[in-house]
mmCIF file of C-alpha atoms and ligand atoms in Angstrom:
data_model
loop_
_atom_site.group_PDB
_atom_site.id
_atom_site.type_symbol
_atom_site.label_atom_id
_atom_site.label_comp_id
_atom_site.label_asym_id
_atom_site.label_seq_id
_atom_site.Cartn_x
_atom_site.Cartn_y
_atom_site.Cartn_z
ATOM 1 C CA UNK A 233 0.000 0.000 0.000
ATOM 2 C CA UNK A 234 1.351 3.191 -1.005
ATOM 3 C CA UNK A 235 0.795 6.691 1.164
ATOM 4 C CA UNK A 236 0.498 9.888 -0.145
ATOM 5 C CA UNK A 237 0.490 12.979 1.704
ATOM 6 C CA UNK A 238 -2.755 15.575 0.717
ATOM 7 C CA UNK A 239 -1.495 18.565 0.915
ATOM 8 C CA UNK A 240 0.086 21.765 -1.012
ATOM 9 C CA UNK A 241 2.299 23.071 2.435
ATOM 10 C CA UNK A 242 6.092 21.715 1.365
ATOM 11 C CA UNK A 243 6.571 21.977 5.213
ATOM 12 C CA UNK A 244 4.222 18.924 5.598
ATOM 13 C CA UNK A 245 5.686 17.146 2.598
ATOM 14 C CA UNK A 246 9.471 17.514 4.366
ATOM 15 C CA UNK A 247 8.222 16.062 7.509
ATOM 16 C CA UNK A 248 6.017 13.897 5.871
ATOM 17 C CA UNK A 249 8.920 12.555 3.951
ATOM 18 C CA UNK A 250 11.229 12.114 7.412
ATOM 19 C CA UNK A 251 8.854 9.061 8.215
ATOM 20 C CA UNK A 252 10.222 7.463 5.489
ATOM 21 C CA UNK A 253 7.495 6.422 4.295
ATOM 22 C CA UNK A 254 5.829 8.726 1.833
ATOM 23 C CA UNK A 255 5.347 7.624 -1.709
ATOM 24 C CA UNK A 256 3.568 10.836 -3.050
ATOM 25 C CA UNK A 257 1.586 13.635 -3.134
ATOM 26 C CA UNK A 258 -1.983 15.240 -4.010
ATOM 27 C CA UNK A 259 -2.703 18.582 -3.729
ATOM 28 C CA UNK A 260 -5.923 20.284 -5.032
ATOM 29 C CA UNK A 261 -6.664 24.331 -6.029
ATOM 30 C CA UNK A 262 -8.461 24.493 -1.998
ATOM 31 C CA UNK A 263 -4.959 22.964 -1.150
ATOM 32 C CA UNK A 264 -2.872 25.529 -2.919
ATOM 33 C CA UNK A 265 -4.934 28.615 -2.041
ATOM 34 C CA UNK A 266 -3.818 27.604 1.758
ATOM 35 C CA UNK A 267 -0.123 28.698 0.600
ATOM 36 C CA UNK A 268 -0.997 31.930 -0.744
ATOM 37 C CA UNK A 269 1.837 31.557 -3.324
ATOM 38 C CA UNK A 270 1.462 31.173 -7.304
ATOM 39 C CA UNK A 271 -0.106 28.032 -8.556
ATOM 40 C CA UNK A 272 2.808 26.948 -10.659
ATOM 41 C CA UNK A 273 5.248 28.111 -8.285
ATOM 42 C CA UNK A 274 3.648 25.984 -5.636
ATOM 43 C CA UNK A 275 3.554 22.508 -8.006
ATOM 44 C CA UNK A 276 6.873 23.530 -9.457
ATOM 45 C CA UNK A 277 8.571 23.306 -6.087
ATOM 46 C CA UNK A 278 6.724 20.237 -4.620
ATOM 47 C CA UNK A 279 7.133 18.102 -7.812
ATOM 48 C CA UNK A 280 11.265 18.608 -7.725
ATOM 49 C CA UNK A 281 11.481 18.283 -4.016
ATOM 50 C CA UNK A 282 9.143 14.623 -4.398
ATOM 51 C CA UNK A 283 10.460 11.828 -6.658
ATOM 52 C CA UNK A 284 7.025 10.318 -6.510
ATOM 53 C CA UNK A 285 3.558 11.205 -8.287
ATOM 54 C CA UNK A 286 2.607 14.687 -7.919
ATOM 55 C CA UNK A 287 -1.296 14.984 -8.486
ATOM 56 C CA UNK A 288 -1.739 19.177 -9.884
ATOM 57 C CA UNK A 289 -5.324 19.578 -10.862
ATOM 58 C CA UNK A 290 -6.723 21.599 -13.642
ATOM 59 C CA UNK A 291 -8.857 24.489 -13.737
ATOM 60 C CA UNK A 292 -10.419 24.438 -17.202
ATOM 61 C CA UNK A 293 -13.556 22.416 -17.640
ATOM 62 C CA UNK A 294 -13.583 21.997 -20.975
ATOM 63 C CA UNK A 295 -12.115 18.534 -22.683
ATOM 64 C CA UNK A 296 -10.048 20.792 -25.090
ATOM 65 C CA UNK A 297 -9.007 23.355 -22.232
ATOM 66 C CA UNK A 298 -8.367 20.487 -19.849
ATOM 67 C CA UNK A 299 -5.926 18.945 -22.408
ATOM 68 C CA UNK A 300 -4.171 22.232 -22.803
ATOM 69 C CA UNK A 301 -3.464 22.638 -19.361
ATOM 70 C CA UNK A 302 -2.618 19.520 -19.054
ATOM 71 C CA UNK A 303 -0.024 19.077 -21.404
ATOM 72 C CA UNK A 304 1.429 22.473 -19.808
ATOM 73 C CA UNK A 305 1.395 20.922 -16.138
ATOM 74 C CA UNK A 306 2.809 18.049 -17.322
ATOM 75 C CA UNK A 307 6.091 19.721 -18.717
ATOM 76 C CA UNK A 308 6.606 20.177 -14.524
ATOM 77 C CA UNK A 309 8.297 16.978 -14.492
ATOM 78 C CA UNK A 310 7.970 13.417 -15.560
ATOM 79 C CA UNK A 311 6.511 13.069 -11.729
ATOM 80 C CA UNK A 312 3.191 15.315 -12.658
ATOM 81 C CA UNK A 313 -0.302 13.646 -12.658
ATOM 82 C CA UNK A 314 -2.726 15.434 -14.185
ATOM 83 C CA UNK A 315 -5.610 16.003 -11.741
ATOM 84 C CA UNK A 316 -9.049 15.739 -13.410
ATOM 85 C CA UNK A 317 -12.982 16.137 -12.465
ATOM 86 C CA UNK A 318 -14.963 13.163 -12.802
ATOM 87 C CA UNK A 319 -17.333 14.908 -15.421
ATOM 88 C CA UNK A 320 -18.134 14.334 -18.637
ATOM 89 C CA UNK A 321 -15.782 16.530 -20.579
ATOM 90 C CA UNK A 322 -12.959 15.639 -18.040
ATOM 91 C CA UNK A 323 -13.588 11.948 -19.016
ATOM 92 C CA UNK A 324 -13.144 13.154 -22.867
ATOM 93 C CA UNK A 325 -9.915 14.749 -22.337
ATOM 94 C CA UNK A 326 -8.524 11.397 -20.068
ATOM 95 C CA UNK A 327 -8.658 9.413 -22.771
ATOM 96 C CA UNK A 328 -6.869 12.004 -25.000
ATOM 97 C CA UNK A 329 -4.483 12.136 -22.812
ATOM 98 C CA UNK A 330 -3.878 8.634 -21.844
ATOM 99 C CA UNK A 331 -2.971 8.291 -25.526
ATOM 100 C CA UNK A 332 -0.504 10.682 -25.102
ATOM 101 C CA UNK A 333 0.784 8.737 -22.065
ATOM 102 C CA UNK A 334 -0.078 12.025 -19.797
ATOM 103 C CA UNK A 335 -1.203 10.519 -16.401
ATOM 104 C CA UNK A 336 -4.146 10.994 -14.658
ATOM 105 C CA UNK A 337 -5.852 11.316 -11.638
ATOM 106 C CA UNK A 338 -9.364 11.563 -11.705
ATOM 107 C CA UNK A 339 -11.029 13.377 -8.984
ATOM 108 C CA UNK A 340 -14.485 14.079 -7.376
ATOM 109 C CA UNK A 341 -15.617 10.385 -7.247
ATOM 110 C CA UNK A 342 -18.639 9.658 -5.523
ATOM 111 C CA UNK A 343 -19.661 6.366 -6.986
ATOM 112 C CA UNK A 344 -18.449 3.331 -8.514
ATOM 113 C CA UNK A 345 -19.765 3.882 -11.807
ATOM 114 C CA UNK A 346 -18.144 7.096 -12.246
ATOM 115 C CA UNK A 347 -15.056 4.928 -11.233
ATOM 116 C CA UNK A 348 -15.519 2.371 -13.826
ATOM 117 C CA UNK A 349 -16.148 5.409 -16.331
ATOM 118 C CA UNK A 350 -12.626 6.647 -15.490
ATOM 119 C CA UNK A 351 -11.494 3.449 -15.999
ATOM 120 C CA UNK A 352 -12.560 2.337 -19.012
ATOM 121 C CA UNK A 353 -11.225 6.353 -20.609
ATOM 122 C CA UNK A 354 -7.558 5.353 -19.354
ATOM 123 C CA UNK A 355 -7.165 7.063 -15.761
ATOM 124 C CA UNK A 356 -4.113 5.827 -14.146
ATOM 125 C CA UNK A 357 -5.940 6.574 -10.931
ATOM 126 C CA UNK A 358 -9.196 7.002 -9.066
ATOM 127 C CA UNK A 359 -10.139 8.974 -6.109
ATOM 128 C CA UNK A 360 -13.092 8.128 -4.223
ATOM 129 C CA UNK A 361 -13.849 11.050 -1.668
ATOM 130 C CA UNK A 362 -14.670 9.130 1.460
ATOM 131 C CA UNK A 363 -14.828 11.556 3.671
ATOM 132 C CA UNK A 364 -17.072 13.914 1.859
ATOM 133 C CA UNK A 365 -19.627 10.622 1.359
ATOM 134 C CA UNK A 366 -19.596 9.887 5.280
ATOM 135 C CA UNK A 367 -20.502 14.019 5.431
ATOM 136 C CA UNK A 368 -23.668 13.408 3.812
ATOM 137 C CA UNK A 369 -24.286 10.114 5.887
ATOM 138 C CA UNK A 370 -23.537 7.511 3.025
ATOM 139 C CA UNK A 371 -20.507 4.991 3.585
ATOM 140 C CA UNK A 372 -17.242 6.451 2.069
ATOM 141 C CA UNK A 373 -15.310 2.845 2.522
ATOM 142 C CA UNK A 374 -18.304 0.813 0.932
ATOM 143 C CA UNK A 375 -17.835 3.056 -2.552
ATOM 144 C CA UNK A 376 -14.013 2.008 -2.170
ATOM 145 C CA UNK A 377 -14.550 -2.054 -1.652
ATOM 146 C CA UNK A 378 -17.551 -1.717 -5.043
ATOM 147 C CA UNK A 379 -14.405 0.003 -7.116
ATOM 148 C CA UNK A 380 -12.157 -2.889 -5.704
ATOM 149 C CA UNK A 381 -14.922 -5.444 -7.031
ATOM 150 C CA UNK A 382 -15.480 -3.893 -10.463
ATOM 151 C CA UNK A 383 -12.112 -2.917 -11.251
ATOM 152 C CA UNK A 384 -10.962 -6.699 -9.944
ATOM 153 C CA UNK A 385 -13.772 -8.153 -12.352
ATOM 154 C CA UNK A 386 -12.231 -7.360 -15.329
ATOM 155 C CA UNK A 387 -8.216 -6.210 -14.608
ATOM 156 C CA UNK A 388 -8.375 -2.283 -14.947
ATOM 157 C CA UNK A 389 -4.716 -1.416 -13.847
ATOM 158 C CA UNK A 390 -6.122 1.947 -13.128
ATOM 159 C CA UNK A 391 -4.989 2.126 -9.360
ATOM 160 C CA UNK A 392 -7.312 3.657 -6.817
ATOM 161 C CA UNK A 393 -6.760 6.317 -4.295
ATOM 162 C CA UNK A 394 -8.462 6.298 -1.189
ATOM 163 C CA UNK A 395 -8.994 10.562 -1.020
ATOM 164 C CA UNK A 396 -10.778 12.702 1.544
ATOM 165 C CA UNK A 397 -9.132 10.868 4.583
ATOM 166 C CA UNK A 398 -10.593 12.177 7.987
ATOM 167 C CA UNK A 399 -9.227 9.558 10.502
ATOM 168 C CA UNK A 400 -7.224 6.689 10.910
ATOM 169 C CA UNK A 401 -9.865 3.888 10.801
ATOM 170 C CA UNK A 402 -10.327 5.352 6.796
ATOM 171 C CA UNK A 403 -6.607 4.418 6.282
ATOM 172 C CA UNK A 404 -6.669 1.006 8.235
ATOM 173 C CA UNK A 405 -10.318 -0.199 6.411
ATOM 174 C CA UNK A 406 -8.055 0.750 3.182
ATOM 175 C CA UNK A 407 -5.673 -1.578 3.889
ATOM 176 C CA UNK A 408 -7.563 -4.282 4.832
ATOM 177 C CA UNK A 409 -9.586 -3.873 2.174
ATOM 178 C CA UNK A 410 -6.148 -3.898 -0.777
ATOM 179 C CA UNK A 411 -6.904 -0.223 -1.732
ATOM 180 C CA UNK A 412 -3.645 0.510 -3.871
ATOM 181 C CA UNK A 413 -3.161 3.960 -2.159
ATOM 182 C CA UNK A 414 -4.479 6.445 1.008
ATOM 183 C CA UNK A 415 -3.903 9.851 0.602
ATOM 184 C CA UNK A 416 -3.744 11.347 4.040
ATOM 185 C CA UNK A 417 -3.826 15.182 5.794
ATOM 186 C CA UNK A 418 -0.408 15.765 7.583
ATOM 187 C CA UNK A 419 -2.886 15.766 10.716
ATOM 188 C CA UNK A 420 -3.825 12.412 10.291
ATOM 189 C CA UNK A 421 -0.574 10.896 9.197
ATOM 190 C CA UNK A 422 0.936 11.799 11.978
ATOM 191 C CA UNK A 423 -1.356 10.498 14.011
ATOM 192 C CA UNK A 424 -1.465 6.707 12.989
ATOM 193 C CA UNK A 425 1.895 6.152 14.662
ATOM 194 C CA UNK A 426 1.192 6.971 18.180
ATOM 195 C CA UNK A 427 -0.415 4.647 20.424
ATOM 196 C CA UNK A 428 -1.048 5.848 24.476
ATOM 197 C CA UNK A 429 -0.206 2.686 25.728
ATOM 198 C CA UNK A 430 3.395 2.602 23.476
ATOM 199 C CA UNK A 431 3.967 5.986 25.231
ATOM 200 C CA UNK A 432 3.389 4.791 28.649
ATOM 201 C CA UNK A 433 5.140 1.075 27.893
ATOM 202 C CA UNK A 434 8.138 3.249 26.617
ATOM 203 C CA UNK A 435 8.805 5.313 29.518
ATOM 204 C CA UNK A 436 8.306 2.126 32.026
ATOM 205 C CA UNK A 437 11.119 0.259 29.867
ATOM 206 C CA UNK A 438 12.969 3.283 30.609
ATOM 207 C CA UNK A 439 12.312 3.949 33.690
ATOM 208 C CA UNK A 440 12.919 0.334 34.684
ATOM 209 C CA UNK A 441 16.007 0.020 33.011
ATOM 210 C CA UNK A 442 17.523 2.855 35.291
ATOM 211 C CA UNK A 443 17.371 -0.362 37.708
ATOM 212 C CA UNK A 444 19.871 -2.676 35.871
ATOM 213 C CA UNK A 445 22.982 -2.873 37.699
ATOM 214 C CA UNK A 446 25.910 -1.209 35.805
HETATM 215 C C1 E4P B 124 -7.813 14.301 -2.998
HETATM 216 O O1 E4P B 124 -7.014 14.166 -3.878
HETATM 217 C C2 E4P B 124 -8.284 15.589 -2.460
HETATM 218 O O2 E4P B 124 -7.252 16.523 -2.568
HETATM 219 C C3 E4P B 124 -8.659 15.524 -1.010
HETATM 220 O O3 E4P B 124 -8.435 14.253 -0.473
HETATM 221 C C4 E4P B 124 -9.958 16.153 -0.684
HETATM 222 O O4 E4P B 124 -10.143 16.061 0.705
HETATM 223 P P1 E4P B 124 -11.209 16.925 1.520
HETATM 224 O O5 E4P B 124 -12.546 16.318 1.324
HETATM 225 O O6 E4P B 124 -10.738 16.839 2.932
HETATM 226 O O7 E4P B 124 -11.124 18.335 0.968
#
């Protein structure tokens, strides 16, 4: 399972990246505005300080305007993904672009047939919002394990991003459930290491080994 960190703050991605274990990163235009810096200045910097996917989403919504900016995002780096809505005229300009061999992340998922739409134009990955669907009192996770069963049914390599993370259990019901990939707040990545009772068994080993004779 690979992580990826959600966020456009390069201060996140640096400790992020001291766990050692970060394979990537998403960002969105929300993301970005947090930094208060230029769009491109923002992607620029994250995609050469990350040897890993980058995810930079477009603005146009337009199949012809979302190739455009596409093909300009991706001259970033070789690391760009090209962040796409999951609407119609984003789905036109994934398959363009997947002949191109641009890849793509298509955003704003909400269902599994969307997913298999995405699919079937060429997305190199998926991302289901979980979070937003357990806002509105539907099951985030259950969206993820349909995606797992249709995409398993007939051997779409597109790989599928578990997005809108809110808390931990999102990441572990992930895992257990073979999602390729969890893309994860700095909040909430930080989190999933720390355990009260490995803080208190830590300082008791500690403490207790103060009492080995020297
Ligand atoms: C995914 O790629 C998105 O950037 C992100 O996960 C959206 O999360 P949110 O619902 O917390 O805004």
């Amino acid at each position: 399972m690979k992580f990826f960190i959600d966020t456009a703050d390069i201060n996140e991605i640096r400790k992020a990246r001291e766990f050692g274990i970060l394979d990537g990163v998403t960002t969105n235009p929300s993301l970005v505005s947090k930094v208060k810096r230029p769009y491109l200045e923002v992607l620029t910097e994250i995609a050469r300080e990350i040897e890993g996917p980058v995810s930079a989403e477009v603005i146009a919504t337009d199949s012809a305007g979302i190739v455009r900016e596409a093909r300009e995002l991706a001259k970033i780096g070789g690391n760009v993904v090209i962040k796409v809505p999951l609407i119609a005229e984003g789905l036109k300009a994934v398959k363009t672009l997947s002949g191109e061999g641009i890849k793509t992340n298509v955003t704003l998922c909400f269902n599994a047939l969307q997913a298999l739409m995405a699919a079937k134009a060429g997305a190199t990955y998926i991302s289901p919002f979980v979070g937003r669907l357990d806002d509105i009192a539907s099951e985030g996770m259950e969206v993820v394990e349909e995606i797992m069963t249709i995409y398993d049914n007939y051997g779409f390599d597109t790989e599928i991003i578990v997005a809108s993370v809110r808390n931990p259990l999102h990441i572990k019901y992930a895992a257990m459930m073979g999602a390729h990939i969890a893309t994860i707040p700095y909040s909430v990545f930080e989190s999933i290491v720390k355990h009260p009772l490995t803080d208190i068994g830590l300082a008791k080993f500690l403490e207790d080994y103060k009492k080995v004779p020297k």
